[in-house]
Short mmCIF file of C-alpha atoms and ligand atoms in Angstrom, two decimals:
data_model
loop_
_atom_site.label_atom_id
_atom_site.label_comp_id
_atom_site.label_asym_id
_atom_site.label_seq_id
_atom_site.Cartn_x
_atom_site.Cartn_y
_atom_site.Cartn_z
CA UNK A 1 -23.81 0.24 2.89
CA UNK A 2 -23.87 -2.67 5.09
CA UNK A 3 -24.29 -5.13 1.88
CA UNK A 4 -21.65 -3.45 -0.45
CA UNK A 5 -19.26 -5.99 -2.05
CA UNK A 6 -16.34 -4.50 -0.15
CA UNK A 7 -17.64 -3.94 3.44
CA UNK A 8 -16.10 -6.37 5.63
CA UNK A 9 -17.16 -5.44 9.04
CA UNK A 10 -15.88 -1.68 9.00
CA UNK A 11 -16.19 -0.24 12.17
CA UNK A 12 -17.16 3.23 11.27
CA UNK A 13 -17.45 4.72 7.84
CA UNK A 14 -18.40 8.67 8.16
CA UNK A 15 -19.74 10.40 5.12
CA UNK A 16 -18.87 14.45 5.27
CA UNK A 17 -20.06 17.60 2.83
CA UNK A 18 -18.87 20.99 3.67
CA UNK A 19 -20.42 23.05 0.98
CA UNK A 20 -18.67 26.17 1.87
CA UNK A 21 -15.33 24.83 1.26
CA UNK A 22 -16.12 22.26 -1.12
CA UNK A 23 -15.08 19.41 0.80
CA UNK A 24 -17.10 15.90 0.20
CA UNK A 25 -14.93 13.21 1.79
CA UNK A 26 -15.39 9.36 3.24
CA UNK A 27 -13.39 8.10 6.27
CA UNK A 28 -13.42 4.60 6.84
CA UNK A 29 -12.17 3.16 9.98
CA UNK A 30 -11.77 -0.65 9.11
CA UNK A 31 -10.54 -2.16 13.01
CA UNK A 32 -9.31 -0.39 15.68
CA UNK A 33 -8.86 -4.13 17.75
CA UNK A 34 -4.82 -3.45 17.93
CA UNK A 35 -4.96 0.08 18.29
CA UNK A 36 -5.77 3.55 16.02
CA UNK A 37 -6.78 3.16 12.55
CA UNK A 38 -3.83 4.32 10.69
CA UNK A 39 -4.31 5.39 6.71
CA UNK A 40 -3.56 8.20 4.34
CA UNK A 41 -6.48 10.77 2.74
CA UNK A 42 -6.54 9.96 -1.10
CA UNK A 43 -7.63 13.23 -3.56
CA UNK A 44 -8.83 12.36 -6.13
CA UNK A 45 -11.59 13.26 -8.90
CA UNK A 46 -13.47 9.65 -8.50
CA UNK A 47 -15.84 9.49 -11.40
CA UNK A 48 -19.07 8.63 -9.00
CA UNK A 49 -19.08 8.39 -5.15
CA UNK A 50 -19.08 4.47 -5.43
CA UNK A 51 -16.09 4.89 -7.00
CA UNK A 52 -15.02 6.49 -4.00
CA UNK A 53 -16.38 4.53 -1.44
CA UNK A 54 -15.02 1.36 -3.05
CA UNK A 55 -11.93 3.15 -3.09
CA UNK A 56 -11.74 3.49 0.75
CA UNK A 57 -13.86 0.62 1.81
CA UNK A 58 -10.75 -1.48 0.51
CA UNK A 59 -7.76 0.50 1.31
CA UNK A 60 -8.60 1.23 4.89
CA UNK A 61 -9.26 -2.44 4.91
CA UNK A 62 -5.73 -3.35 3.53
CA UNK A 63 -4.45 -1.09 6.35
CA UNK A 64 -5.63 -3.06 8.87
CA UNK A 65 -3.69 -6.20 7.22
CA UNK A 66 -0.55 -4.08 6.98
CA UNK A 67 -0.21 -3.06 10.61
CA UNK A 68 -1.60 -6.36 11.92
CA UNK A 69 0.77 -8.56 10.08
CA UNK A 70 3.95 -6.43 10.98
CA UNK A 71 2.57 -6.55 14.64
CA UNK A 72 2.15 -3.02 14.95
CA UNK A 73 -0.46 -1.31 18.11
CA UNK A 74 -2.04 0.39 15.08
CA UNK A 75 -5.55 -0.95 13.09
CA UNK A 76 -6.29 0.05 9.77
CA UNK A 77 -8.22 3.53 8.01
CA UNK A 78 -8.31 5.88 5.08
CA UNK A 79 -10.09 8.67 4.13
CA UNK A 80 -11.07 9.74 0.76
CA UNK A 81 -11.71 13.41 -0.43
CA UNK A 82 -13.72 13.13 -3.88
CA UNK A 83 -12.47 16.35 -6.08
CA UNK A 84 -8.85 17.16 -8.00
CA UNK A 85 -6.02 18.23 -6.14
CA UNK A 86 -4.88 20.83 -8.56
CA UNK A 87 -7.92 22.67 -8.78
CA UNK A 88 -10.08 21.92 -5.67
CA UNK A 89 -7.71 22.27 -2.71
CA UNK A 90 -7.80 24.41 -0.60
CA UNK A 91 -6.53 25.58 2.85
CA UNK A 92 -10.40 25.71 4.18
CA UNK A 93 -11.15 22.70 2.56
CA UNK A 94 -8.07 20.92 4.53
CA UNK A 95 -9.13 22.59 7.65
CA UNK A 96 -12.39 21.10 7.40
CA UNK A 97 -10.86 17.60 6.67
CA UNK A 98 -8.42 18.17 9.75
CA UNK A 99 -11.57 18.76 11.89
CA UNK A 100 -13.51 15.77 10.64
CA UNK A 101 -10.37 13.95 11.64
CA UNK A 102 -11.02 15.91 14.84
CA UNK A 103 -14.19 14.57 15.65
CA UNK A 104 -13.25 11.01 15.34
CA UNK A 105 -11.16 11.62 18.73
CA UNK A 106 -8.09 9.07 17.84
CA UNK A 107 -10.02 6.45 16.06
CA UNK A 108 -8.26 7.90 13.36
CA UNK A 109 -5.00 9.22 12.36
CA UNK A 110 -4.63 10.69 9.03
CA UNK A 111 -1.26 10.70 6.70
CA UNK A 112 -0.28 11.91 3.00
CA UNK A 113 -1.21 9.55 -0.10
CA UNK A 114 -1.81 10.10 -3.44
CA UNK A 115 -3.31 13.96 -3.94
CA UNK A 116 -1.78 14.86 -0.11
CA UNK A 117 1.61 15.89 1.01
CA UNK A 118 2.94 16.61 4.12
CA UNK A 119 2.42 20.42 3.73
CA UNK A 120 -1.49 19.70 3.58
CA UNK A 121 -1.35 17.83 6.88
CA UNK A 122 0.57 20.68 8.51
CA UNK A 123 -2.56 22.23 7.55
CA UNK A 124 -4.54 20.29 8.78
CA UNK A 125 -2.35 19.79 12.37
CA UNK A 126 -4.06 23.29 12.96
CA UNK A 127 -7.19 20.68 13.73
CA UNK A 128 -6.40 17.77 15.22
CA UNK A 129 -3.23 15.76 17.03
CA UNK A 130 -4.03 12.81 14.64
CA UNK A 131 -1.96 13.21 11.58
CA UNK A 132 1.18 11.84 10.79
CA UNK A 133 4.56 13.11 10.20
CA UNK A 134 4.13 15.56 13.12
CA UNK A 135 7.68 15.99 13.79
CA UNK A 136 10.77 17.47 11.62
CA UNK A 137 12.40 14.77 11.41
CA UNK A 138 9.45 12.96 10.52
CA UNK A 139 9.10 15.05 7.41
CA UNK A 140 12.20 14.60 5.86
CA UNK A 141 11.52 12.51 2.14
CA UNK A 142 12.70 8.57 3.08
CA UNK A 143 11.22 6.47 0.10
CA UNK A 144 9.92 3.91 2.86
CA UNK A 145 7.58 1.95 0.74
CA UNK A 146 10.26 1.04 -1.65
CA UNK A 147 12.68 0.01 0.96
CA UNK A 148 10.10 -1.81 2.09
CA UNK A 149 9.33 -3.92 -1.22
CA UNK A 150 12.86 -4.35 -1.53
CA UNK A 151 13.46 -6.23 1.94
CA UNK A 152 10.73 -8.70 0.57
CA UNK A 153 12.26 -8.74 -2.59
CA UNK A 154 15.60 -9.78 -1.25
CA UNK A 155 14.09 -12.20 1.30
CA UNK A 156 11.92 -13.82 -1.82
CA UNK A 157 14.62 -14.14 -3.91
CA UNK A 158 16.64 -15.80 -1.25
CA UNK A 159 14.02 -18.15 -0.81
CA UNK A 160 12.87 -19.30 -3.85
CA UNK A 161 15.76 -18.71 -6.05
CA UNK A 162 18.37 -19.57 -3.32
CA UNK A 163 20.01 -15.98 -4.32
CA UNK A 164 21.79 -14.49 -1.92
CA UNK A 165 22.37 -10.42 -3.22
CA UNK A 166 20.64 -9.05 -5.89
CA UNK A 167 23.93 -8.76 -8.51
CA UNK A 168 22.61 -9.91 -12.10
CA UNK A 169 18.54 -10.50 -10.84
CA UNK A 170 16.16 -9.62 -13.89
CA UNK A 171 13.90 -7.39 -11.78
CA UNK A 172 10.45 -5.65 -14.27
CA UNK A 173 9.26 -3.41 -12.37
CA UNK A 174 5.93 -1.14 -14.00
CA UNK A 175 4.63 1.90 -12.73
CA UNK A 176 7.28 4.05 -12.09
CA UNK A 177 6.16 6.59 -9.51
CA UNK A 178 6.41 7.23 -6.03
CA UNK A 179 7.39 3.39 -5.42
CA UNK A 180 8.49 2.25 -8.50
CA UNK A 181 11.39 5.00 -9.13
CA UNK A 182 13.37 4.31 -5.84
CA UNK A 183 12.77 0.81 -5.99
CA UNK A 184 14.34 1.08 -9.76
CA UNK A 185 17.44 3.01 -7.69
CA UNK A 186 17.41 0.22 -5.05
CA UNK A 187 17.71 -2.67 -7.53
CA UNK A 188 20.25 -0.55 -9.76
CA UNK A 189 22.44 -0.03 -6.89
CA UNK A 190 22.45 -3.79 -5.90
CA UNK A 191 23.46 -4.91 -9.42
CA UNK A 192 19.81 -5.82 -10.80
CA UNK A 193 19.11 -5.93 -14.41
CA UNK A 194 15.32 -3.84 -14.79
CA UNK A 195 13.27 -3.87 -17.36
CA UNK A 196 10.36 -0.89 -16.83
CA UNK A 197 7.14 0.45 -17.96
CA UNK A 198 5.12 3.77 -17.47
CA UNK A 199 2.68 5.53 -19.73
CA UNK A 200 4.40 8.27 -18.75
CA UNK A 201 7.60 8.66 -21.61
CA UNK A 202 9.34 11.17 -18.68
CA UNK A 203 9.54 8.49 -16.34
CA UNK A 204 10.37 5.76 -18.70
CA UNK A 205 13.45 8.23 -19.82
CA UNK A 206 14.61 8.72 -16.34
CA UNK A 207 14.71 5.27 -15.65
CA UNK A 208 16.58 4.27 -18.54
CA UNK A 209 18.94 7.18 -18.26
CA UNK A 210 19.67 7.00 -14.23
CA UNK A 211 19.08 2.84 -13.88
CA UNK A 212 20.21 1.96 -17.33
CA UNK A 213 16.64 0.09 -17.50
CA UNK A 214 15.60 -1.34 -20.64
CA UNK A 215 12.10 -0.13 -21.45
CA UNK A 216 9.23 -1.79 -22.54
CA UNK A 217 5.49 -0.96 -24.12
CA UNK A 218 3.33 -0.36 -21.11
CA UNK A 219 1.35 -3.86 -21.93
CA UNK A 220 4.46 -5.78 -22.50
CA UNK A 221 5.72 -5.85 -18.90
CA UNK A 222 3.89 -8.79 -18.39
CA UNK A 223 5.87 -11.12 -20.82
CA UNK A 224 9.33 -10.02 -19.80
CA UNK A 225 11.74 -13.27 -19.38
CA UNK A 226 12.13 -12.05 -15.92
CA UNK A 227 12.86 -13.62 -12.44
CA UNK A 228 10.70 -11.14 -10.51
CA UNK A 229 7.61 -9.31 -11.31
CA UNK A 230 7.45 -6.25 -9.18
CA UNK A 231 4.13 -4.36 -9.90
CA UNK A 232 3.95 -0.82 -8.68
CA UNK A 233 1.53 0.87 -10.37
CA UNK A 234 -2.45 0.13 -9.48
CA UNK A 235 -4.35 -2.58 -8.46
CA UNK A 236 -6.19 -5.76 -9.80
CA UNK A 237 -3.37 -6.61 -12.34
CA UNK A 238 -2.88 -10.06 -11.49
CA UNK A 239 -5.89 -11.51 -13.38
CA UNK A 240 -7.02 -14.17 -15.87
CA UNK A 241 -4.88 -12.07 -18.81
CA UNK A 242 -1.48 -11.36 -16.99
CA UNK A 243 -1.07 -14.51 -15.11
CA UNK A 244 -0.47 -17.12 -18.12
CA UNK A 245 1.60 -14.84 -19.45
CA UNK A 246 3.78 -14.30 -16.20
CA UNK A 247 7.53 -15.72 -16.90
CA UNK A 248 8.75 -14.05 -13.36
CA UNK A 249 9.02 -16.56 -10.19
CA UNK A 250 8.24 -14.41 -8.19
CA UNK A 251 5.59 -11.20 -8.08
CA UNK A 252 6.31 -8.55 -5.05
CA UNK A 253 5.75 -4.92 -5.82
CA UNK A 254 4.34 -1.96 -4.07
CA UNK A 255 0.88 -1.31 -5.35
CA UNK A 256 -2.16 -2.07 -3.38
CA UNK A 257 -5.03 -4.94 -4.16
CA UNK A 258 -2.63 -6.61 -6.60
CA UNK A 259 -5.01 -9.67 -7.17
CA UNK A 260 -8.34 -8.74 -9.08
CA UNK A 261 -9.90 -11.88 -6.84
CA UNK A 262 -8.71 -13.81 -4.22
CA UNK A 263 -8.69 -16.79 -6.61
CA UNK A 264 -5.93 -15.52 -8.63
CA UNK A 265 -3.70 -16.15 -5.54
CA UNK A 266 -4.51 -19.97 -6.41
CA UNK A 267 -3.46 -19.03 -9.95
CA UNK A 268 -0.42 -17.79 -9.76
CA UNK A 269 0.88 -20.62 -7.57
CA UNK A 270 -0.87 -23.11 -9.61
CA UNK A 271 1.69 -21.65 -12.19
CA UNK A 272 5.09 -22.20 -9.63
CA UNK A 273 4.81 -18.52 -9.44
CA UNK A 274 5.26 -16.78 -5.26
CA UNK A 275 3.38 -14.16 -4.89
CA UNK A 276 4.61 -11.90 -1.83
CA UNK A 277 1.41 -10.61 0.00
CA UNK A 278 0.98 -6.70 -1.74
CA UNK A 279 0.29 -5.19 2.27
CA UNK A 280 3.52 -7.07 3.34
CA UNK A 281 5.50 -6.04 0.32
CA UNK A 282 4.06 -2.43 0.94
CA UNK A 283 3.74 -1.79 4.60
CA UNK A 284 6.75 0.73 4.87
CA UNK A 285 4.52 3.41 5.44
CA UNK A 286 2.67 2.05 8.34
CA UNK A 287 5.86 1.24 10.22
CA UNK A 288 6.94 4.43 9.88
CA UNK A 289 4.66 5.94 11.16
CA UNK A 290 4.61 3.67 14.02
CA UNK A 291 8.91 3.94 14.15
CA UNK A 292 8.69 7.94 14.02
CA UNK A 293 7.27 8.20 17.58
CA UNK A 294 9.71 6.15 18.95
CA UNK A 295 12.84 7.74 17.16
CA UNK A 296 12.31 9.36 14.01
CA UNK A 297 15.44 9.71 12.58
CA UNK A 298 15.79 8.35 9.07
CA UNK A 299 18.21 5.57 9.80
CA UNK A 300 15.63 4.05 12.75
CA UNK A 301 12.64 4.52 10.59
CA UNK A 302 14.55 2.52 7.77
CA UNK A 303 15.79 0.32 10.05
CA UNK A 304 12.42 -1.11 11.72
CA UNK A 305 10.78 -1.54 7.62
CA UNK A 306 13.83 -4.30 7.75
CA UNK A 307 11.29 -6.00 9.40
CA UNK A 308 9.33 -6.53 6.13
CA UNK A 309 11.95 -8.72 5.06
CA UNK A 310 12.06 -11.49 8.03
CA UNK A 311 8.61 -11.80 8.14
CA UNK A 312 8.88 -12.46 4.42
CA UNK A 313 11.59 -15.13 4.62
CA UNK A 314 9.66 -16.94 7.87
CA UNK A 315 6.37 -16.48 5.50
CA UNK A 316 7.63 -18.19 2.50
CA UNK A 317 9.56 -21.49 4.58
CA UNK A 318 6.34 -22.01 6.15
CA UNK A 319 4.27 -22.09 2.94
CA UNK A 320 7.37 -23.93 1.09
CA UNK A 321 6.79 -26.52 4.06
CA UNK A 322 2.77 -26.50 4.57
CA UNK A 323 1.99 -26.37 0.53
CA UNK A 324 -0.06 -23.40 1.29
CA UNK A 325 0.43 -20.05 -0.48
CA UNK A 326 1.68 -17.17 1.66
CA UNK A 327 -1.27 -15.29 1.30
CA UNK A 328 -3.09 -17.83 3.00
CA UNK A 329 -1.23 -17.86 6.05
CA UNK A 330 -0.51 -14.05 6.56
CA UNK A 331 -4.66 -13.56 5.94
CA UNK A 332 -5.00 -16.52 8.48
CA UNK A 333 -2.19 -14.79 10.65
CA UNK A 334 -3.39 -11.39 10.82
CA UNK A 335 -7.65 -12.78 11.74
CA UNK A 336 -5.89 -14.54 14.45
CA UNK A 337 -4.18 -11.49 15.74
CA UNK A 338 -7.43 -9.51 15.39
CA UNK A 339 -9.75 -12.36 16.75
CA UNK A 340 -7.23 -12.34 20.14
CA UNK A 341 -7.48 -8.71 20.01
CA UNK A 342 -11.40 -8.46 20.63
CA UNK A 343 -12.54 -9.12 24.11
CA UNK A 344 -14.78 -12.13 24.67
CA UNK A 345 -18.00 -11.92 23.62
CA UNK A 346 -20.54 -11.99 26.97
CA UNK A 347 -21.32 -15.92 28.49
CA UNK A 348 -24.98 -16.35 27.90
P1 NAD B 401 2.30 7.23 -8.31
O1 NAD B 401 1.04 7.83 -8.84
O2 NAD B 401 3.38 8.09 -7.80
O3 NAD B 401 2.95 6.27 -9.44
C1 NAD B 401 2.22 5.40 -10.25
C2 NAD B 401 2.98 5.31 -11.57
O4 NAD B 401 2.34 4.32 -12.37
C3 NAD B 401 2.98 6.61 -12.35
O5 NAD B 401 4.29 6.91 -12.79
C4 NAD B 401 2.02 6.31 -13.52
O6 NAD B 401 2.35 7.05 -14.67
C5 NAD B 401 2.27 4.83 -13.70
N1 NAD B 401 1.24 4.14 -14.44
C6 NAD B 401 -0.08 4.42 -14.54
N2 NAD B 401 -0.69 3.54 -15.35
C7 NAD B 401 0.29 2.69 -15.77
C8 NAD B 401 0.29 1.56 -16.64
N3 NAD B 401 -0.82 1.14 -17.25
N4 NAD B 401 1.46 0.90 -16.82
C9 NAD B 401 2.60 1.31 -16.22
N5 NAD B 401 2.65 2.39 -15.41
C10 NAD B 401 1.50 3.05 -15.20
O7 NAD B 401 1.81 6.19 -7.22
P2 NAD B 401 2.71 5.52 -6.08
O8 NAD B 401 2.60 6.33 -4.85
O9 NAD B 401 4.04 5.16 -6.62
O10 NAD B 401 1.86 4.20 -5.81
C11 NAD B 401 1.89 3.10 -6.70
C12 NAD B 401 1.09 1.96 -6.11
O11 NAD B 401 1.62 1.64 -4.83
C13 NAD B 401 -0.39 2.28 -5.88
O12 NAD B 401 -1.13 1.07 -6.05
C14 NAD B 401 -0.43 2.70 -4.43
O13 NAD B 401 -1.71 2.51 -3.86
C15 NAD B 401 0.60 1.76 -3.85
N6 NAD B 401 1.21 2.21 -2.59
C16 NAD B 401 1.87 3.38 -2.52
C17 NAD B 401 2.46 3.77 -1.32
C18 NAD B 401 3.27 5.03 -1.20
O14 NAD B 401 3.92 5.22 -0.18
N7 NAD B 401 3.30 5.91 -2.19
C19 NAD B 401 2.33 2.97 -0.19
C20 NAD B 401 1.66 1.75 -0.29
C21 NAD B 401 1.11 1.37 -1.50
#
C-alpha cells in the first residue's frame, strides 16, 4: 500500500467486504488538515481491485486540491464500490456502505458520482449523518460542475484572449455527459460556436440538434481549429499524442486527472497553450456541498461556484506575470494551505 505509485500520504484508506450483501468497497480519506474529507462513492465494475484502488487513491486525492484551493473547511475523500450498478445494487448493499461511512465518525462524508444518485444516499442517510445532499433543496438537479467549468472558461478567455463574453468563441468540448451536455447549453446560450464528440451517437444527436454543435469523430476533437479545448470526458488525455496536435489556446474542461503526467503541464505551455487546473475547472461539486449548509437554495449554491472564476482570473495574471504555469502555483498554493493547516511538529 504504502509504496503504490499513487499514495501520497493518505491518511486512512479502509478496505471493506460484506459478503452477505455483496458489497467490496475502498474509502480513501486523502487530508482531513482543513476539515472533513469530502468525495463521492464511484460504482463501478473495475476490472481488478488495483484498478480500483488507483481509482480512489487519486480522486480522493484531487479532492483535497479542490476544496483546498477554493478555501473551503473541507479536505479531500472518495470511496469506491467495485461491482455494476445495474446489476449489483442493492438497498442492503447501500446500507452497508452507509454504515462503513458510519464508522469513520465524520472523517468522511459521502456524495453521488458516477454509479450513485441521490436516491442511493437517502439510503444510505438511514446510516450515517455524513452524506451529502441531506436537505430538499439540496436535491434539486443544478448542473454545478458545468457552471463551474464555465466561470473558468469565461475568466480564461478573458485573460488570454482579452475576450470579454463568450459571443462567436470556438468552444470543442468531448465527452458529452453529465458535464459536458450543460456546459454545451452554457456555451450555446452565450453565443459559442461548439464543436463535440461522444462515442455515444445519442448524445452527439442531442447536441447537434439542441446546441446546433457541429460534430466530430470521437478522435478528431483534438485537431479542431478551436480557441478552447474543454475536455469532459475521462482522464489522462493530455499526453504525448493530443498535445502537438492541440490548435485550442486554452484547455479547461470538467474531467478529472486531465494530464497523463505532471510533465505534460510543461508541454502544453511549452506549446503557448493555458491549461486551467482540471480540480479548479471542476470543483462545483465541492462548493456545493459546502454552500448547501449555509443556504441551499439553487441561486446561492450557483452563486458561491462564481468563485471558480476569480480565482481563475487572479491564477492566470500571476502566472502571465511570474512565467510559471498555473498549475504550478495552485499545487504550490493549496501545500501551503495544507502545510499551515497541520500543527507544528513537537521541538526536540
Ligand atoms: P458521464 O459518464 O456522465 O459522461 C462522460 C461522457 O463521455 C459520456 O457521454 C461518454 O459517452 C463520453 N465518452 C466516453 N468515452 C469518450 C471518448 N473516447 N470520446 C468522447 N466522449 C467519450 O460523466 P460525467 O459525470 O459527465 O464526468 C465526466 C468527467 O468529469 C469525468 O472525468 C469525471 O470524473 C469528471 N467530473 C465529473 C463531475 C460531476 O459532477 N459529474 C464532477 C467533477 C469531475
Amino acid at each position: 500500500m504504502f509504496s503504490h505509485p499513487d499514495f501520497d500520504d493518505h491518511e486512512t484508506v479502509i478496505f471493506s467486504r460484506d459478503e452477505a450483501c455483496g458489497l467490496r468497497a475502498i474509502v480513501a480519506v486523502h487530508s482531513t488538515a482543513l476539515g472533513p474529507g469530502f468525495g463521492g462513492c464511484r460504482m463501478f465494475p473495475y476490472e481488478d481491485e488495483d484498478a480500483a484502488l488507483t481509482d480512489v487513491l487519486r480522486l480522493s486525492r484531487g479532492m483535497t486540491y479542490k476544496a483546498a484551493i477554493c478555501e473551503l473547511p473541507l479536505g479531500g475523500g472518495k470511496s469506491v464500490i467495485i461491482g455494476d450498478p445495474k446489476r449489483d445494487k442493492t438497498p442492503a448493499l447501500l446500507a452497508a456502505m452507509g454504515r462503513l461511512v458510519a464508522g469513520l465518525n465524520g472523517a468522511y462524508i459521502i456524495a453521488d458520482d458516477v454509479g450513485t444518485s441521490l436516491d442511493d444516499l437517502a439510503v444510505m442517510r438511514r446510516e450515517t449523518a455524513y452524506t451529502a445532499a441531506a436537505t430538499a433543496a439540496a436535491r434539486q438537479p443544478l448542473a454545478v460542475t458545468a457552471y463551474g467549468v464555465l466561470q473558468a472558461l469565461e475568466s480564461a478567455t478573458a485573460a488570454v484572449l482579452g475576450r470579454t463574453g463568450l459571443a462567436g468563441l470556438a468552444v470543442a468540448v468531448q465527452g458529452l455527459g453529465n458535464v459536458g451536455m450543460p456546459l454545451c447549453g452554457y456555451l450555446a446560450a452565450r453565443g459559442a460556436k461548439l464543436t463535440v464528440s461522444d462515442i455515444d451517437p445519442g448524445r452527439v444527436a442531442a447536441a447537434r440538434r439542441d446546441f446546433g454543435a457541429k460534430a466530430v469523430a470521437v478522435d478528431a476533437i483534438y485537431d479542431e481549429a478551436v480557441e478552447v479545448f474543454a475536455p469532459c470526458a475521462f482522464g489522462a488525455i493530455l499526453n504525448d499524442d493530443s498535445i502537438p496536435r492541440l490548435r485550442a489556446r486554452i484547455v479547461c474542461g470538467g474531467a478529472n486527472n486531465q494530464l497523463r503526467s505532471p510533465a505534460h503541464d510543461a508541454r502544453l505551455a511549452a506549446r503557448g497553450i493555458v491549461y486551467v487546473p482540471d480540480y479548479l475547472a471542476n470543483a462545483g461539486g465541492v462548493i456545493d456541498y459546502h454552500q448547501e449548509r449555509i443556504d441551499d437554495r439553487p441561486a446561492a449554491v450557483l452563486g458561491a461556484v462564481d468563485r471558480i472564476g476569480a480565482i481563475t482570473a487572479d491564477v492566470l495574471a500571476r502566472a502571465a506575470a511570474s512565467g510559471k504555469t498555473p498549475l504550478t502555483l495552485t499545487d504550490a498554493a493549496v501545500r501551503q494551505r495544507l502545510a499551515a493547516a497541520r500543527p507544528a511538529p513537537p521541538p526536540n
